[in-house]
PDB file of C-alpha atoms in Angstrom:
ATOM      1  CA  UNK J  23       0.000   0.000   0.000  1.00 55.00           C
ATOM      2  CA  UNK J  24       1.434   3.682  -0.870  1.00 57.00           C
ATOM      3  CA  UNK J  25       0.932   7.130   0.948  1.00 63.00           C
ATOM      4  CA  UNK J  26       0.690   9.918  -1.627  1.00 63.00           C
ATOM      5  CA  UNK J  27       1.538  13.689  -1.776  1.00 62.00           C
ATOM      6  CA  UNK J  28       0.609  16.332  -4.407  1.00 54.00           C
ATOM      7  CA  UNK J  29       3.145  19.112  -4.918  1.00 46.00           C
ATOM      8  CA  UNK J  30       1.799  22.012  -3.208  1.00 39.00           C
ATOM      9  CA  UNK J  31       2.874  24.964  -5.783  1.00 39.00           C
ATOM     10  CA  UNK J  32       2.226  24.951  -9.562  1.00 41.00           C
ATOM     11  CA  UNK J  33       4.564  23.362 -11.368  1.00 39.00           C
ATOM     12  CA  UNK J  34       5.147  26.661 -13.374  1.00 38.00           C
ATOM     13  CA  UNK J  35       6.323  28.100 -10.006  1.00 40.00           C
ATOM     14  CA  UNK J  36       8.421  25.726  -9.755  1.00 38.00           C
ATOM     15  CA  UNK J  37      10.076  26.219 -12.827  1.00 38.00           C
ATOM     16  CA  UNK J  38      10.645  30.166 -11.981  1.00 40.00           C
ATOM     17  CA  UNK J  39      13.672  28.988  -9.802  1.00 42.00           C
ATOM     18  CA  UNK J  40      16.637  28.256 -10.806  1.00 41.00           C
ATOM     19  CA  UNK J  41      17.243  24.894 -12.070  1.00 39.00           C
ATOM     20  CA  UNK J  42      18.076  21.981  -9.496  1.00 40.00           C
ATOM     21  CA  UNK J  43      21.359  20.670  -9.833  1.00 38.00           C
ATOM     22  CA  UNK J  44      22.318  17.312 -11.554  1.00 33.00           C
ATOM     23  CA  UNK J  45      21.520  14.316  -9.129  1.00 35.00           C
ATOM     24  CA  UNK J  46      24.596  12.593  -7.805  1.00 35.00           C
ATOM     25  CA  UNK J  47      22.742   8.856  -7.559  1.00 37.00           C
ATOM     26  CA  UNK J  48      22.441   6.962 -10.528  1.00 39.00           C
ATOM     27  CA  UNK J  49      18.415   6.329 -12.698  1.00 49.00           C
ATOM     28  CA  UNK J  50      16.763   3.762 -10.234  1.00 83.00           C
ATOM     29  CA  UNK J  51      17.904   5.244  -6.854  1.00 85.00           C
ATOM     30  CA  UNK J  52      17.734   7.794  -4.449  1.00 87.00           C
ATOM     31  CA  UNK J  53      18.997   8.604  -1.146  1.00 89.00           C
ATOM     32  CA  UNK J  54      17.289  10.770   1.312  1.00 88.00           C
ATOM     33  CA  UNK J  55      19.239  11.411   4.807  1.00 82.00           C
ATOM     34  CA  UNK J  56      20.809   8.186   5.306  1.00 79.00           C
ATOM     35  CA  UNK J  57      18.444   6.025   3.236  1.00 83.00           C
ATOM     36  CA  UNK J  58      18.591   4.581  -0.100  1.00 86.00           C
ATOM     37  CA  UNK J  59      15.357   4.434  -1.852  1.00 86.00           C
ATOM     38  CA  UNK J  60      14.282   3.211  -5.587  1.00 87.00           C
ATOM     39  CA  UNK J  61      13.039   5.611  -7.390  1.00 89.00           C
ATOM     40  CA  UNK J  62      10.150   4.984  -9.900  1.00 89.00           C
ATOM     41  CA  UNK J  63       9.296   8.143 -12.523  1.00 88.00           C
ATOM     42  CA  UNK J  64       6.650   8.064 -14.359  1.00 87.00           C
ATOM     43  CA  UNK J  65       5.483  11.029 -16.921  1.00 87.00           C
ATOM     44  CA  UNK J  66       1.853  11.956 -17.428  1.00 85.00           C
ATOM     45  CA  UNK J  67       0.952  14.146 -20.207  1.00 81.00           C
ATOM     46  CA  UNK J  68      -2.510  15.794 -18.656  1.00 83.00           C
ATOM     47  CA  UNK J  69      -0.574  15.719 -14.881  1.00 82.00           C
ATOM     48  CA  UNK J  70      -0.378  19.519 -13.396  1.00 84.00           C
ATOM     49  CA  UNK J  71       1.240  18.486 -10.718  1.00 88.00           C
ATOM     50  CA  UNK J  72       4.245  16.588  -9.372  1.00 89.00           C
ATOM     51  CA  UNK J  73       3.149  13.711  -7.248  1.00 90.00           C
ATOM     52  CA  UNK J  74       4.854  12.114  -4.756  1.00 92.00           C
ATOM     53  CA  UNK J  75       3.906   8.563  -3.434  1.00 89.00           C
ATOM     54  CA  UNK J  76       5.606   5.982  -1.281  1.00 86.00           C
ATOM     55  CA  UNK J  77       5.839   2.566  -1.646  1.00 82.00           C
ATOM     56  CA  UNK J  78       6.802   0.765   1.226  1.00 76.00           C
ATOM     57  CA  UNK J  79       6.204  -2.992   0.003  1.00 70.00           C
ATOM     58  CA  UNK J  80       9.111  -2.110  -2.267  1.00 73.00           C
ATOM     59  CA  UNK J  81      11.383   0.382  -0.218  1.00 79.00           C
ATOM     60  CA  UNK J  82      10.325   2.851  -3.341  1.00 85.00           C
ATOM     61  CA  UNK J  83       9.491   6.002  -4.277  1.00 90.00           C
ATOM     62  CA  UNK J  84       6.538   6.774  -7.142  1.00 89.00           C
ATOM     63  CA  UNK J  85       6.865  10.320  -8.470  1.00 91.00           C
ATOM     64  CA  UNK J  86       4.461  11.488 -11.496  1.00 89.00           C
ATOM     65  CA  UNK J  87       5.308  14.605 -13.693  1.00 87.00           C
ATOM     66  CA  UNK J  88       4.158  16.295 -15.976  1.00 87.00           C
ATOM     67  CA  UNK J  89       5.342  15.923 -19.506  1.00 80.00           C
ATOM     68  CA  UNK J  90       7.463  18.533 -19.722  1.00 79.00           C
ATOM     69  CA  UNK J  91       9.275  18.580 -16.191  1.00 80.00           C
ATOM     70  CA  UNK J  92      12.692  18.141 -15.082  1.00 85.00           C
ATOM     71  CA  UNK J  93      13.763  15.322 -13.460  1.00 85.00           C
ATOM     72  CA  UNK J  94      15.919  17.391 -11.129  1.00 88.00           C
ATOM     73  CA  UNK J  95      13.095  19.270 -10.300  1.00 87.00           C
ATOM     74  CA  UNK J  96      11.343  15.797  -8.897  1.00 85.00           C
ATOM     75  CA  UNK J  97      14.006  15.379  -6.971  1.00 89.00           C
ATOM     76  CA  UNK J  98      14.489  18.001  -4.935  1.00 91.00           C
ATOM     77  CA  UNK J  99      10.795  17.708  -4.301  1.00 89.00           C
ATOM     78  CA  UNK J 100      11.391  14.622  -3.010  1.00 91.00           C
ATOM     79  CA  UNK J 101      14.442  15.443  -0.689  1.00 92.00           C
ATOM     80  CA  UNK J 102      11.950  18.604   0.728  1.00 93.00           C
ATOM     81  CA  UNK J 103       9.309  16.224   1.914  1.00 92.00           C
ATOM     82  CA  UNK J 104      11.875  13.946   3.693  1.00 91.00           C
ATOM     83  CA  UNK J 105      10.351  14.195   6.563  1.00 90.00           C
ATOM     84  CA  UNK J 106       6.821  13.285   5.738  1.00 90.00           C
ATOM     85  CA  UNK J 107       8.809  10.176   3.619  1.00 88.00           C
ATOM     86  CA  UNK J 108      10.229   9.257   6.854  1.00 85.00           C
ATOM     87  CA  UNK J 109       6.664   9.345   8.629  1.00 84.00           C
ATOM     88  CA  UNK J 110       4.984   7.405   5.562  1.00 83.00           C
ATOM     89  CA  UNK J 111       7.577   4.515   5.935  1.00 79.00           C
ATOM     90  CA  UNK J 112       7.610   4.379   9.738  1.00 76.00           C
ATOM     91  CA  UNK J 113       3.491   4.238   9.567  1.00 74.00           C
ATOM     92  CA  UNK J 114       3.440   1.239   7.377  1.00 71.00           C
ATOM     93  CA  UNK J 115       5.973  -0.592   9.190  1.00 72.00           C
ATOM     94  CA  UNK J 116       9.006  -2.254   8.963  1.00 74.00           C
ATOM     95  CA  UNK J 117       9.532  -4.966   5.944  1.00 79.00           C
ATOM     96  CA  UNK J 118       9.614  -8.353   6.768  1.00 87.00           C
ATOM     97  CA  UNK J 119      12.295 -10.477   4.450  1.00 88.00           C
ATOM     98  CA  UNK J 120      11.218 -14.038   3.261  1.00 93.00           C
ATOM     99  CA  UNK J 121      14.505 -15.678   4.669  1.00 93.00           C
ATOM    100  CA  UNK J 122      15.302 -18.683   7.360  1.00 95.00           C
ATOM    101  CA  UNK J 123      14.181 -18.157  10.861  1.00 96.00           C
ATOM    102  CA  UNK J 124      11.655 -15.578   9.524  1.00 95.00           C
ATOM    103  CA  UNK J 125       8.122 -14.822  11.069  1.00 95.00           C
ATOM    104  CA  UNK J 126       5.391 -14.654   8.199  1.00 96.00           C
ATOM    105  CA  UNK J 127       1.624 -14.580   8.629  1.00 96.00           C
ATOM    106  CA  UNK J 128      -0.657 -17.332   7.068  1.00 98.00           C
ATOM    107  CA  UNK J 129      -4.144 -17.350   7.257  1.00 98.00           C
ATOM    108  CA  UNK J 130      -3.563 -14.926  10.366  1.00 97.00           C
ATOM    109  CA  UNK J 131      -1.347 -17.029  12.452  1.00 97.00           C
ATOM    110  CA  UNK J 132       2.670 -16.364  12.063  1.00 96.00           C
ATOM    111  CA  UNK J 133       4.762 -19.230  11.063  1.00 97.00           C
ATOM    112  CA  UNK J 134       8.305 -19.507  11.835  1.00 97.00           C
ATOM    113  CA  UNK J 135      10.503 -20.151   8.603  1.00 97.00           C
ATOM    114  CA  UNK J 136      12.358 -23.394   8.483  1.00 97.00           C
ATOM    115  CA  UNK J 137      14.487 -24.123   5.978  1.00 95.00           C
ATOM    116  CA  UNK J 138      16.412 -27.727   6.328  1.00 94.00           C
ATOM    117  CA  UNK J 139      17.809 -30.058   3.543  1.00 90.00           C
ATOM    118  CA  UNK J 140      15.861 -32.784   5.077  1.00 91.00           C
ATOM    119  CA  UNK J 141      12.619 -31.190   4.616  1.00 92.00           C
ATOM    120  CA  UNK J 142      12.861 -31.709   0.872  1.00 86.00           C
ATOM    121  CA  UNK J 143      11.801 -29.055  -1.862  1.00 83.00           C
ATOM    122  CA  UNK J 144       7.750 -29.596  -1.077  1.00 91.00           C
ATOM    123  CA  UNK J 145       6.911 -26.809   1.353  1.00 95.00           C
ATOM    124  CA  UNK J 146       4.863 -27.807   4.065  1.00 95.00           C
ATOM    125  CA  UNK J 147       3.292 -26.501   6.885  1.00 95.00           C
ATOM    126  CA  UNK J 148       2.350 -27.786  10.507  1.00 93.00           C
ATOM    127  CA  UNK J 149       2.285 -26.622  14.511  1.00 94.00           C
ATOM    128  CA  UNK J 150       3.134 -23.114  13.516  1.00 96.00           C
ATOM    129  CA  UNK J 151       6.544 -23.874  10.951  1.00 97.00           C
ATOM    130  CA  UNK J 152       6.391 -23.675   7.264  1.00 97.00           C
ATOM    131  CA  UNK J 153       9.217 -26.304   5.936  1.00 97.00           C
ATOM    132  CA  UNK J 154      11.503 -26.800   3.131  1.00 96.00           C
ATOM    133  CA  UNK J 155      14.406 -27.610   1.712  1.00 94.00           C
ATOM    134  CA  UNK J 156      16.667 -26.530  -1.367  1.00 91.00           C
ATOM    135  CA  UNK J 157      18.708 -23.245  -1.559  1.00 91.00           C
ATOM    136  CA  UNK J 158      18.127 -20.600   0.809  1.00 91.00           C
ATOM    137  CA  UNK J 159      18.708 -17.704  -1.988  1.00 91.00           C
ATOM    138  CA  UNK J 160      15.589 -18.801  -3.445  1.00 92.00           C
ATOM    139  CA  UNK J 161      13.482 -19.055  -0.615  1.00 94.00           C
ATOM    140  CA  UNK J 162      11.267 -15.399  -1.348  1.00 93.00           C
ATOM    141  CA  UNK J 163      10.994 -16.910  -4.609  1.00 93.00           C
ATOM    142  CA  UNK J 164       9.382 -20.371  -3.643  1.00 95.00           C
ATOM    143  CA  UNK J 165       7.439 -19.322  -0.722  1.00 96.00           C
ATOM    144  CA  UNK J 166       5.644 -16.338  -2.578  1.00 95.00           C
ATOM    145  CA  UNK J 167       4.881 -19.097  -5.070  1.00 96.00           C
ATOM    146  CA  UNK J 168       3.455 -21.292  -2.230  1.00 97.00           C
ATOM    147  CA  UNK J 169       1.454 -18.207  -0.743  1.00 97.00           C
ATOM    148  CA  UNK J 170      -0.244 -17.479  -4.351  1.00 97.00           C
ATOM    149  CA  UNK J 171      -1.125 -21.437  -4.990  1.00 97.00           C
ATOM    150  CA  UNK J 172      -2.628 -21.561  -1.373  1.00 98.00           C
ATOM    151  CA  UNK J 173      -4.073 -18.097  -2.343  1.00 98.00           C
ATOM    152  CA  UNK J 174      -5.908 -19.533  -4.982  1.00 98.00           C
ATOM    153  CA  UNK J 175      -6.848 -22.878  -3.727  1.00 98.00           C
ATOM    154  CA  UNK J 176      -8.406 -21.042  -0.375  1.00 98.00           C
ATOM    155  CA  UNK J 177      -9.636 -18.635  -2.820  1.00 98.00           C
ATOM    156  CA  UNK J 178     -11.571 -21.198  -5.110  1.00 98.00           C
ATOM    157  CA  UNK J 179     -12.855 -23.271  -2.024  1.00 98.00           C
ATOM    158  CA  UNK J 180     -14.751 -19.807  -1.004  1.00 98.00           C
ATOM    159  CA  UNK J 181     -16.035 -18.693  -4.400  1.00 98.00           C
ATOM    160  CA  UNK J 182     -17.668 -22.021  -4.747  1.00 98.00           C
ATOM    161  CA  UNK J 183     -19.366 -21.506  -1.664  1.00 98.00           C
ATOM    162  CA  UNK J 184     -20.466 -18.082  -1.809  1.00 98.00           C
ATOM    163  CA  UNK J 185     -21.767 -19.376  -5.195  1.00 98.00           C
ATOM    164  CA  UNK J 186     -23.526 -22.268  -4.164  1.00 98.00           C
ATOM    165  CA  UNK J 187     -25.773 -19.702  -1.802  1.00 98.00           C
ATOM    166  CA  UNK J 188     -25.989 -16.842  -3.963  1.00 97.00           C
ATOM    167  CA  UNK J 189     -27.331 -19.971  -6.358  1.00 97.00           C
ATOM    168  CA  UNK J 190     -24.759 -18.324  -9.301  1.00 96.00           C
ATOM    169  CA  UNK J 191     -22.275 -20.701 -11.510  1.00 96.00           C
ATOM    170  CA  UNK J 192     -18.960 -20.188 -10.281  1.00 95.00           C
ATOM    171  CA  UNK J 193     -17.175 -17.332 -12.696  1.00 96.00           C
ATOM    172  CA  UNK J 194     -13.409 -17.615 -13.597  1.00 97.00           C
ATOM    173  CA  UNK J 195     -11.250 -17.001 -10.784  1.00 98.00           C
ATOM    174  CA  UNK J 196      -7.330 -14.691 -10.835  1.00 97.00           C
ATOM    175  CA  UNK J 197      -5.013 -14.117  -8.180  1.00 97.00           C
ATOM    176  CA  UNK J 198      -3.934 -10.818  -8.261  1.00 95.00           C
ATOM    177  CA  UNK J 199      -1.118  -8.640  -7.533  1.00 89.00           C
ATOM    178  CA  UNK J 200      -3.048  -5.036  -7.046  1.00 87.00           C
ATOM    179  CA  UNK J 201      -1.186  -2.615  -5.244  1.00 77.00           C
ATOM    180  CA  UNK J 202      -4.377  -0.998  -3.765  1.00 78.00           C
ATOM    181  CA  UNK J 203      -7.212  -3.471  -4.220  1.00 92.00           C
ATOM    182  CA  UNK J 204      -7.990  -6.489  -2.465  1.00 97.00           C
ATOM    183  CA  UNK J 205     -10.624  -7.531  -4.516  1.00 97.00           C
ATOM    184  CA  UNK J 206     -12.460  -6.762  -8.247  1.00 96.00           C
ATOM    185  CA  UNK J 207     -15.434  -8.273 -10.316  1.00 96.00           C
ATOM    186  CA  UNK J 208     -15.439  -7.585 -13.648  1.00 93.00           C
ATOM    187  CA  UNK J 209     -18.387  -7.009 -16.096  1.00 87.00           C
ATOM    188  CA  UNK J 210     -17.942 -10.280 -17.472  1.00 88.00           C
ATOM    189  CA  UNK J 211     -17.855 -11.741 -14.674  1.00 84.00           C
ATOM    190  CA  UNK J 212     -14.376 -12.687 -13.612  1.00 94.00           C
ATOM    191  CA  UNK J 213     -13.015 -12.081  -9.560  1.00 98.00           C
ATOM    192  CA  UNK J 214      -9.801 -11.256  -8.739  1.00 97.00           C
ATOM    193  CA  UNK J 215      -8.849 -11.480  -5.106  1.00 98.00           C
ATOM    194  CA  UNK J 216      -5.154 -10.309  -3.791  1.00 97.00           C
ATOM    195  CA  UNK J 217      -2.840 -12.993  -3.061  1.00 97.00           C
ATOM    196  CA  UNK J 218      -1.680 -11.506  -0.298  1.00 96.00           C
ATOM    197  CA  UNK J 219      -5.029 -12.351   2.118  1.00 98.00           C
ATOM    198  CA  UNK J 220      -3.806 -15.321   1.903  1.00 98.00           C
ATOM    199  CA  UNK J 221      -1.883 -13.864   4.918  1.00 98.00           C
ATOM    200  CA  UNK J 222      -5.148 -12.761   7.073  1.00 98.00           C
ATOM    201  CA  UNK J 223      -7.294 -14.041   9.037  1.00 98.00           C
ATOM    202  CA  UNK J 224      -9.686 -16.365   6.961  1.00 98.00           C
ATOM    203  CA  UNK J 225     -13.085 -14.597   7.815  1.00 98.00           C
ATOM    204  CA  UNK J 226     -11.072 -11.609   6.463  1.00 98.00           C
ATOM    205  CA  UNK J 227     -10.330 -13.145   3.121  1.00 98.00           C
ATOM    206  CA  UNK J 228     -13.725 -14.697   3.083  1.00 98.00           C
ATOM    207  CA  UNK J 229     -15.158 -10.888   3.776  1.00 98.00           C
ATOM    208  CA  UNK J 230     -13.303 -10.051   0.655  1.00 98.00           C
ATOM    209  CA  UNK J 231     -15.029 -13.075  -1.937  1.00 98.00           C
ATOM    210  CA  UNK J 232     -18.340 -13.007  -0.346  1.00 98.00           C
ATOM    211  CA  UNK J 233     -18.180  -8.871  -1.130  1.00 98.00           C
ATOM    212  CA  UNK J 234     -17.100  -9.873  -4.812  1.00 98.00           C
ATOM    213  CA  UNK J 235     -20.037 -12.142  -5.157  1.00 98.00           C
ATOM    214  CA  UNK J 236     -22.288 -10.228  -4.012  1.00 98.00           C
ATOM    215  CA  UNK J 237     -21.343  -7.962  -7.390  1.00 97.00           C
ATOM    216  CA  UNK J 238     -22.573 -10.699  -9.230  1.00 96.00           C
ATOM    217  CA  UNK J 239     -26.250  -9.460  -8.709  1.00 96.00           C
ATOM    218  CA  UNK J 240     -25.434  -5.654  -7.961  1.00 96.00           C
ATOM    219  CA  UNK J 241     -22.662  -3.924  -9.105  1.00 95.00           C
ATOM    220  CA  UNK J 242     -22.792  -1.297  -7.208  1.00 95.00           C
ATOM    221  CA  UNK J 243     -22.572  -0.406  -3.203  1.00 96.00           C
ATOM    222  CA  UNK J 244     -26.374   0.394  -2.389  1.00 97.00           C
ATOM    223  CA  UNK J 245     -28.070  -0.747   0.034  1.00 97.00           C
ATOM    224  CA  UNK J 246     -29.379  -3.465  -1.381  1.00 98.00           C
ATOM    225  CA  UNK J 247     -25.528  -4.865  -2.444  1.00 98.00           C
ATOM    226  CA  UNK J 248     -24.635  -4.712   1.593  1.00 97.00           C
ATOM    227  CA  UNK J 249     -27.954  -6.557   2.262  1.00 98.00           C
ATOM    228  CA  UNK J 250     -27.292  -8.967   0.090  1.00 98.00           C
ATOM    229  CA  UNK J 251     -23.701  -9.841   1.149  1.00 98.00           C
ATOM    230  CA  UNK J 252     -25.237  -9.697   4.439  1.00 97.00           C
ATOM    231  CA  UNK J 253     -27.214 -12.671   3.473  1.00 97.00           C
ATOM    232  CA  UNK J 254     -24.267 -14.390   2.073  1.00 98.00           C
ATOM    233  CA  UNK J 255     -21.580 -13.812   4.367  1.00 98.00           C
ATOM    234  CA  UNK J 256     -21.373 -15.400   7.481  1.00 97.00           C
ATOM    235  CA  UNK J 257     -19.543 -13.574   9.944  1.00 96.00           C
ATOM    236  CA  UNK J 258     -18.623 -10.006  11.339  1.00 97.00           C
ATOM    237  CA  UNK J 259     -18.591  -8.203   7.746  1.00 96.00           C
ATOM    238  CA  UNK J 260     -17.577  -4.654   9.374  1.00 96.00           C
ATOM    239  CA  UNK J 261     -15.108  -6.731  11.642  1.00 97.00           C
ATOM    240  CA  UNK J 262     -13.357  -7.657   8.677  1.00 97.00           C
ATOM    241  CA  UNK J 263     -12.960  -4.470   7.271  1.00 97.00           C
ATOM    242  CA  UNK J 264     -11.650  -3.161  10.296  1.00 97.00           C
ATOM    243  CA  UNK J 265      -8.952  -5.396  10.120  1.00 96.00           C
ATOM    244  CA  UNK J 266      -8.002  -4.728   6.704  1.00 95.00           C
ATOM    245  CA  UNK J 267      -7.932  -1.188   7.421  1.00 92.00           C
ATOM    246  CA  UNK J 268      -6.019  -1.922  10.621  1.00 90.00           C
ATOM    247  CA  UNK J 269      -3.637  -4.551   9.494  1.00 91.00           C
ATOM    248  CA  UNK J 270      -3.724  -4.256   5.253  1.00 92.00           C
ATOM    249  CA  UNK J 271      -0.526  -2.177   4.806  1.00 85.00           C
ATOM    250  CA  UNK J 272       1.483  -4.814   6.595  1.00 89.00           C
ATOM    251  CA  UNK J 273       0.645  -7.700   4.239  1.00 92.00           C
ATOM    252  CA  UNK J 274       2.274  -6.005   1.256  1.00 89.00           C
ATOM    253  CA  UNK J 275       5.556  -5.377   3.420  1.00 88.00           C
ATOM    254  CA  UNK J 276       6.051  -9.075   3.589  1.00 92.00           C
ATOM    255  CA  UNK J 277       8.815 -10.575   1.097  1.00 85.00           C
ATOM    256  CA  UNK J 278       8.980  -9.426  -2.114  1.00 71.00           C
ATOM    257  CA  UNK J 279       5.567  -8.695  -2.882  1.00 59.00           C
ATOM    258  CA  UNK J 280       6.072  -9.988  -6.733  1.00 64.00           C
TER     259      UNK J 280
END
């Protein structure tokens, strides 16, 4: 998840001063203080503005411009909000690396990382551990693969539930990867739930496919959609989206969030 920040003068203000000077760090990176961030630019034609926005799944920073602005200009934008940077990283929290020993949530519970030759290359889970074998520089790699499989079995089990009761045929199912949505229904049809509540509590990713189902009939948020995903879900639906709200950010500062 990403904190954002408009540019608070015009860009044509901006331009009145004198040009920034060339940036010391090389394309991709950027230090602010004594941290090294990646740095993401993006141009936008009908932008006004340059935008700032944070990205702390990735240790990045996301700056729009403007066609015709100056990269140094983006820049030293970005090294005058340092401090609200700073507060935007320490609000989400701190990342948590995919690596031996390593405490990761599934299905709202942590699980210690082990990682042990004898375990084999199958990863497997029991009493709290996630095990498995093979080379420990692959590990984000493989797990993240495990998390979106399990993502999408879980996933599939609940959509042909919520199905079943709405008394709907099951539509195509895709894991996704959305930086800011959890879940989607398209107008064909197709959900798309986030890998990543694979990682919450499972009345929390249940929340999220019973809420997509519910689009089936309405596809909207009136009344009558919450009434009828009242009907269809079975638990605490406001519960759940207070712990998304509460506890969201931190499932995208888990591994490597690919």
């Amino acid at each position: 998840m990403s904190a954002t920040r408009r540019i608070a003068a015009p860009i044509a203000r901006l331009f009145a001063r004198k040009p920034a000077p060339a940036s010391p760090e090389a394309p991709g990176r950027l230090t602010i203080g004594e941290r090294e961030y990646a740095l993401v630019i993006r141009r936008h034609a009908r932008a006004h503005n340059i935008r700032l926005r944070t990205d702390p799944a990735r240790g990045a920073l996301l700056i729009t411009l403007p066609g015709h602005a100056r990269l140094g200009e983006a820049i030293a934008f970005a090294r005058a909000q340092a401090d609200w940077i700073e507060a935007s990283f320490a609000k989400a929290g701190a990342h948590v690396a995919i690596e031996p020993g390593a405490l990761i949530p599934y299905r709202g519970t942590e699980h210690r990382i082990d990682l042990d030759a004898r375990h084999g290359r199958r990863v497997s889970i029991a009493d709290g551990t996630i095990r498995l074998g093979g080379a420990a520089d692959l590990i984000d790699t493989r797990l993240t693969r495990w998390l979106k499989a399990e993502a999408k079995r879980l996933c599939a089990a609940d959509l042909a539930d919520y199905c079943a009761r709405a008394g709907v045929p099951a539509p195509s199912l895709a894991i996704s990867n959305a930086a800011r949505r959890w879940g989607s229904c398209s107008a064909n049809g197709t959900i798309r739930i986030n890998w990543r509540l694979v990682m919450a509590p499972d009345e929390v990713r249940r929340s999220v496919v019973a809420h997509e189902v519910a689009h089936l009939r309405h596809m909207n948020h009136s009344a009558d959609f919450y009434a009828w995903l009242d009907a269809l879900f079975e638990g605490d639906r406001k519960s759940a989206d207070h712990w998304l709200k509460a506890h969201g950010r931190g499932l995208y500062l888990v591994g490597g969030g690919g």
